């Protein structure tokens, strides 16, 4: 299972309870990740061909892509590798957020950097530590929040906050007010872990710039761990333990 998300940890725990062996693979981009139960592998594979070889060498029966909705490259690599190795695969992808009044949808971070110029002067940037280069030339002031310190380039006028969710609405309100934020930038990550910032922005009447999710590979997609468990019952060969025993 390609993991790193709360959904991946939930699924790993469910599989462990059913005595189904699962190897959770994490990209290793977060310094101190929350680890799932069971076996964990950290680091990349070196591309689809190497991943396909690893799947064959390890005798993997099924691949579950439970990565972040914006982990586009690994998702396409995993789908290609599973096809090459003849291993069934599925994507566990949490639903995106429903649009709200005051939201401005953009295709990528570069478009977000242009859009904010007409919306505010003090930006709460919550798009993660990668991709900050898209805002490096902006004259605006940025409150940047991420789990680990980002690499340069970064906007010249930046206040950095290192923190990890989940967050509370009250906490987000206090943070935005303290820094006089007048526009929020985020990705359509979905899920409850970071939704508090959206609620806080709505209460404050702030515009929100939301980056749309990238395209996904041509494989089956489900939204919950229970759906994956049902799929495994059908997809895994009979000789391999399944949720039905």
CSV table of C-alpha atoms in Angstrom, one decimal:
chain,number,residue,atom,x,y,z
A,1,UNK,CA,0.0,0.0,0.0
A,2,UNK,CA,1.3,3.4,-1.0
A,3,UNK,CA,0.4,5.5,2.1
A,4,UNK,CA,1.1,8.5,4.1
A,5,UNK,CA,-2.5,9.6,4.7
A,6,UNK,CA,-5.0,9.1,7.5
A,7,UNK,CA,-7.0,6.8,5.2
A,8,UNK,CA,-3.9,4.7,4.6
A,9,UNK,CA,-3.3,4.3,8.3
A,10,UNK,CA,-7.0,3.4,8.9
A,11,UNK,CA,-6.8,0.8,6.1
A,12,UNK,CA,-3.5,-0.7,7.4
A,13,UNK,CA,-5.1,-1.1,10.9
A,14,UNK,CA,-8.2,-2.8,9.4
A,15,UNK,CA,-6.0,-5.2,7.4
A,16,UNK,CA,-3.9,-5.9,10.4
A,17,UNK,CA,-7.0,-6.8,12.4
A,18,UNK,CA,-7.9,-9.3,9.7
A,19,UNK,CA,-4.4,-10.9,9.7
A,20,UNK,CA,-3.8,-9.7,6.1
A,21,UNK,CA,-0.1,-8.8,5.6
A,22,UNK,CA,0.3,-5.3,4.4
A,23,UNK,CA,3.5,-3.4,3.5
A,24,UNK,CA,2.9,0.4,3.8
A,25,UNK,CA,5.3,2.4,1.6
A,26,UNK,CA,5.9,6.1,2.5
A,27,UNK,CA,7.7,8.5,0.3
A,28,UNK,CA,9.9,9.8,3.1
A,29,UNK,CA,9.2,13.5,2.5
A,30,UNK,CA,8.0,14.2,6.0
A,31,UNK,CA,10.8,14.1,8.6
A,32,UNK,CA,8.7,12.5,11.4
A,33,UNK,CA,5.7,10.8,9.7
A,34,UNK,CA,2.8,9.1,11.5
A,35,UNK,CA,3.5,5.5,11.0
A,36,UNK,CA,0.8,2.9,10.3
A,37,UNK,CA,0.7,-0.5,12.0
A,38,UNK,CA,2.5,-3.3,10.3
A,39,UNK,CA,5.5,-3.4,8.0
A,40,UNK,CA,6.7,0.0,6.7
A,41,UNK,CA,8.9,0.8,3.8
A,42,UNK,CA,10.3,4.4,3.5
A,43,UNK,CA,11.7,5.9,0.3
A,44,UNK,CA,11.1,5.9,-3.5
A,45,UNK,CA,11.3,2.9,-5.9
A,46,UNK,CA,13.2,4.6,-8.8
A,47,UNK,CA,10.3,4.7,-11.3
A,48,UNK,CA,7.6,2.4,-12.5
A,49,UNK,CA,9.9,-0.3,-13.9
A,50,UNK,CA,11.7,-0.7,-10.6
A,51,UNK,CA,8.4,-0.7,-8.7
A,52,UNK,CA,7.1,-3.4,-11.0
A,53,UNK,CA,10.2,-5.5,-10.3
A,54,UNK,CA,9.7,-5.0,-6.6
A,55,UNK,CA,6.1,-6.1,-6.8
A,56,UNK,CA,7.1,-9.3,-8.5
A,57,UNK,CA,10.1,-10.0,-6.2
A,58,UNK,CA,7.9,-9.5,-3.1
A,59,UNK,CA,5.0,-11.6,-4.4
A,60,UNK,CA,2.6,-8.8,-4.0
A,61,UNK,CA,-1.1,-9.8,-4.6
A,62,UNK,CA,-2.7,-6.3,-4.8
A,63,UNK,CA,-1.7,-2.6,-4.8
A,64,UNK,CA,-3.6,0.1,-3.0
A,65,UNK,CA,-2.8,3.7,-3.8
A,66,UNK,CA,-3.8,5.6,-0.7
A,67,UNK,CA,-1.5,8.6,-1.2
A,68,UNK,CA,-2.3,12.2,-0.9
A,69,UNK,CA,-4.7,13.5,-3.6
A,70,UNK,CA,-1.9,15.7,-5.0
A,71,UNK,CA,0.7,12.9,-5.1
A,72,UNK,CA,0.3,12.8,-8.9
A,73,UNK,CA,3.6,11.3,-9.9
A,74,UNK,CA,3.6,8.3,-7.6
A,75,UNK,CA,0.0,7.5,-8.5
A,76,UNK,CA,0.7,7.2,-12.2
A,77,UNK,CA,3.9,5.3,-11.5
A,78,UNK,CA,2.0,2.9,-9.2
A,79,UNK,CA,-0.7,2.3,-11.8
A,80,UNK,CA,1.8,1.7,-14.6
A,81,UNK,CA,3.9,-0.7,-12.4
A,82,UNK,CA,0.9,-2.7,-11.3
A,83,UNK,CA,-0.2,-3.2,-14.9
A,84,UNK,CA,3.3,-4.2,-15.9
A,85,UNK,CA,3.5,-6.7,-13.0
A,86,UNK,CA,0.0,-8.1,-13.7
A,87,UNK,CA,-1.1,-7.1,-10.1
A,88,UNK,CA,-4.6,-5.7,-9.5
A,89,UNK,CA,-4.7,-2.1,-8.2
A,90,UNK,CA,-7.1,0.4,-6.8
A,91,UNK,CA,-7.0,4.0,-5.5
A,92,UNK,CA,-8.3,5.1,-2.2
A,93,UNK,CA,-9.0,8.8,-2.6
A,94,UNK,CA,-10.9,10.9,-0.1
A,95,UNK,CA,-13.7,13.1,-1.5
A,96,UNK,CA,-12.8,16.7,-2.3
A,97,UNK,CA,-14.3,19.7,-0.6
A,98,UNK,CA,-17.6,21.2,-1.8
A,99,UNK,CA,-17.2,24.7,-3.1
A,100,UNK,CA,-18.3,27.6,-0.9
A,101,UNK,CA,-19.1,31.2,-1.5
A,102,UNK,CA,-16.0,33.3,-1.9
A,103,UNK,CA,-13.9,30.4,-3.4
A,104,UNK,CA,-11.8,30.9,-6.4
A,105,UNK,CA,-10.7,27.7,-8.2
A,106,UNK,CA,-7.4,27.6,-10.0
A,107,UNK,CA,-5.6,24.8,-12.0
A,108,UNK,CA,-2.2,25.0,-10.3
A,109,UNK,CA,0.0,27.0,-7.9
A,110,UNK,CA,1.2,29.3,-10.7
A,111,UNK,CA,-2.3,30.4,-11.4
A,112,UNK,CA,-2.9,30.8,-7.6
A,113,UNK,CA,0.0,33.2,-7.4
A,114,UNK,CA,-1.5,35.4,-10.1
A,115,UNK,CA,-5.1,35.2,-8.7
A,116,UNK,CA,-4.2,36.4,-5.1
A,117,UNK,CA,-2.8,39.7,-6.4
A,118,UNK,CA,-6.3,41.0,-6.8
A,119,UNK,CA,-7.8,39.5,-3.7
A,120,UNK,CA,-5.6,40.6,-0.8
A,121,UNK,CA,-2.2,41.6,0.5
A,122,UNK,CA,-1.6,39.2,3.5
A,123,UNK,CA,-1.8,35.6,2.4
A,124,UNK,CA,-2.2,32.4,4.5
A,125,UNK,CA,-0.5,29.9,2.3
A,126,UNK,CA,-1.3,26.2,3.2
A,127,UNK,CA,-0.3,24.3,0.1
A,128,UNK,CA,2.6,22.4,1.8
A,129,UNK,CA,6.4,23.0,1.7
A,130,UNK,CA,6.8,22.0,-2.0
A,131,UNK,CA,5.8,24.5,-4.6
A,132,UNK,CA,6.5,27.7,-2.7
A,133,UNK,CA,8.7,28.7,-5.7
A,134,UNK,CA,5.5,29.7,-7.5
A,135,UNK,CA,5.1,32.6,-5.0
A,136,UNK,CA,8.8,33.5,-4.7
A,137,UNK,CA,8.4,36.7,-6.9
A,138,UNK,CA,5.2,37.9,-5.2
A,139,UNK,CA,5.4,41.2,-3.4
A,140,UNK,CA,2.7,40.1,-1.0
A,141,UNK,CA,3.2,39.1,2.6
A,142,UNK,CA,2.8,35.3,3.4
A,143,UNK,CA,2.0,33.3,6.4
A,144,UNK,CA,3.3,29.8,5.4
A,145,UNK,CA,2.3,26.8,7.4
A,146,UNK,CA,3.8,23.3,6.8
A,147,UNK,CA,5.0,20.3,8.8
A,148,UNK,CA,8.7,20.5,7.9
A,149,UNK,CA,10.9,23.5,7.0
A,150,UNK,CA,10.5,24.3,3.2
A,151,UNK,CA,13.4,24.6,0.8
A,152,UNK,CA,14.1,27.8,-1.0
A,153,UNK,CA,13.1,29.7,-3.0
A,154,UNK,CA,10.3,31.3,-0.9
A,155,UNK,CA,8.5,34.6,-0.9
A,156,UNK,CA,10.7,37.4,0.4
A,157,UNK,CA,8.1,38.5,3.0
A,158,UNK,CA,7.3,35.2,4.8
A,159,UNK,CA,6.4,34.2,8.3
A,160,UNK,CA,6.9,30.5,8.7
A,161,UNK,CA,4.8,28.3,11.1
A,162,UNK,CA,5.7,24.6,11.5
A,163,UNK,CA,2.7,22.7,12.7
A,164,UNK,CA,0.7,19.6,12.0
A,165,UNK,CA,-3.1,19.1,12.0
A,166,UNK,CA,-5.7,18.4,13.0
A,167,UNK,CA,-6.6,22.1,13.7
A,168,UNK,CA,-9.5,23.7,15.5
A,169,UNK,CA,-11.7,26.5,14.1
A,170,UNK,CA,-10.9,28.6,17.1
A,171,UNK,CA,-7.2,28.1,16.6
A,172,UNK,CA,-7.4,29.0,13.0
A,173,UNK,CA,-9.5,32.1,13.7
A,174,UNK,CA,-6.9,33.2,16.3
A,175,UNK,CA,-4.0,32.6,13.8
A,176,UNK,CA,-5.6,34.5,11.0
A,177,UNK,CA,-6.6,37.4,13.1
A,178,UNK,CA,-3.2,37.6,14.8
A,179,UNK,CA,-1.5,37.9,11.4
A,180,UNK,CA,-4.2,40.0,9.8
A,181,UNK,CA,-4.7,37.5,7.0
A,182,UNK,CA,-7.0,38.7,4.2
A,183,UNK,CA,-6.8,35.7,1.7
A,184,UNK,CA,-6.3,32.0,2.1
A,185,UNK,CA,-4.6,29.7,-0.4
A,186,UNK,CA,-5.1,25.9,-0.2
A,187,UNK,CA,-5.3,22.7,-2.2
A,188,UNK,CA,-8.4,20.7,-2.6
A,189,UNK,CA,-7.0,18.0,-0.2
A,190,UNK,CA,-10.4,17.1,1.2
A,191,UNK,CA,-11.1,15.3,4.5
A,192,UNK,CA,-11.6,16.7,8.0
A,193,UNK,CA,-8.0,17.1,9.1
A,194,UNK,CA,-7.5,20.7,7.8
A,195,UNK,CA,-11.1,21.8,7.1
A,196,UNK,CA,-11.0,24.1,10.1
A,197,UNK,CA,-9.1,26.8,8.1
A,198,UNK,CA,-12.0,26.8,5.6
A,199,UNK,CA,-14.6,27.3,8.3
A,200,UNK,CA,-12.5,30.1,9.8
A,201,UNK,CA,-12.0,31.8,6.5
A,202,UNK,CA,-15.8,31.7,5.9
A,203,UNK,CA,-16.5,33.2,9.3
A,204,UNK,CA,-14.1,36.0,8.6
A,205,UNK,CA,-15.5,36.5,5.1
A,206,UNK,CA,-12.1,35.9,3.5
A,207,UNK,CA,-11.6,34.9,-0.2
A,208,UNK,CA,-10.2,31.4,-0.6
A,209,UNK,CA,-8.1,30.3,-3.6
A,210,UNK,CA,-8.4,26.6,-4.1
A,211,UNK,CA,-6.1,24.5,-6.3
A,212,UNK,CA,-8.0,21.8,-8.2
A,213,UNK,CA,-6.9,18.2,-7.9
A,214,UNK,CA,-4.6,16.8,-10.6
A,215,UNK,CA,-5.7,14.1,-13.0
A,216,UNK,CA,-5.6,10.5,-11.8
A,217,UNK,CA,-4.6,7.3,-13.6
A,218,UNK,CA,-7.1,5.0,-15.3
A,219,UNK,CA,-7.8,2.7,-12.4
A,220,UNK,CA,-10.8,2.0,-10.1
A,221,UNK,CA,-11.2,4.6,-7.4
A,222,UNK,CA,-13.0,4.3,-4.0
A,223,UNK,CA,-13.5,6.7,-1.2
A,224,UNK,CA,-13.3,4.6,2.0
A,225,UNK,CA,-11.2,1.9,3.6
A,226,UNK,CA,-14.3,-0.4,3.8
A,227,UNK,CA,-14.6,-0.1,0.0
A,228,UNK,CA,-11.0,-1.3,-0.4
A,229,UNK,CA,-11.7,-4.2,1.9
A,230,UNK,CA,-14.6,-5.3,-0.3
A,231,UNK,CA,-12.5,-4.9,-3.4
A,232,UNK,CA,-9.7,-7.1,-1.9
A,233,UNK,CA,-12.2,-9.9,-1.3
A,234,UNK,CA,-12.9,-10.0,-5.0
A,235,UNK,CA,-9.4,-9.1,-6.3
A,236,UNK,CA,-7.0,-11.2,-4.2
A,237,UNK,CA,-6.5,-14.8,-5.3
A,238,UNK,CA,-8.3,-17.4,-3.2
A,239,UNK,CA,-5.0,-18.8,-1.7
A,240,UNK,CA,-4.3,-15.4,-0.1
A,241,UNK,CA,-6.2,-14.5,3.2
A,242,UNK,CA,-9.0,-12.1,2.6
A,243,UNK,CA,-11.3,-10.0,4.9
A,244,UNK,CA,-13.7,-13.0,4.7
A,245,UNK,CA,-11.1,-15.3,6.0
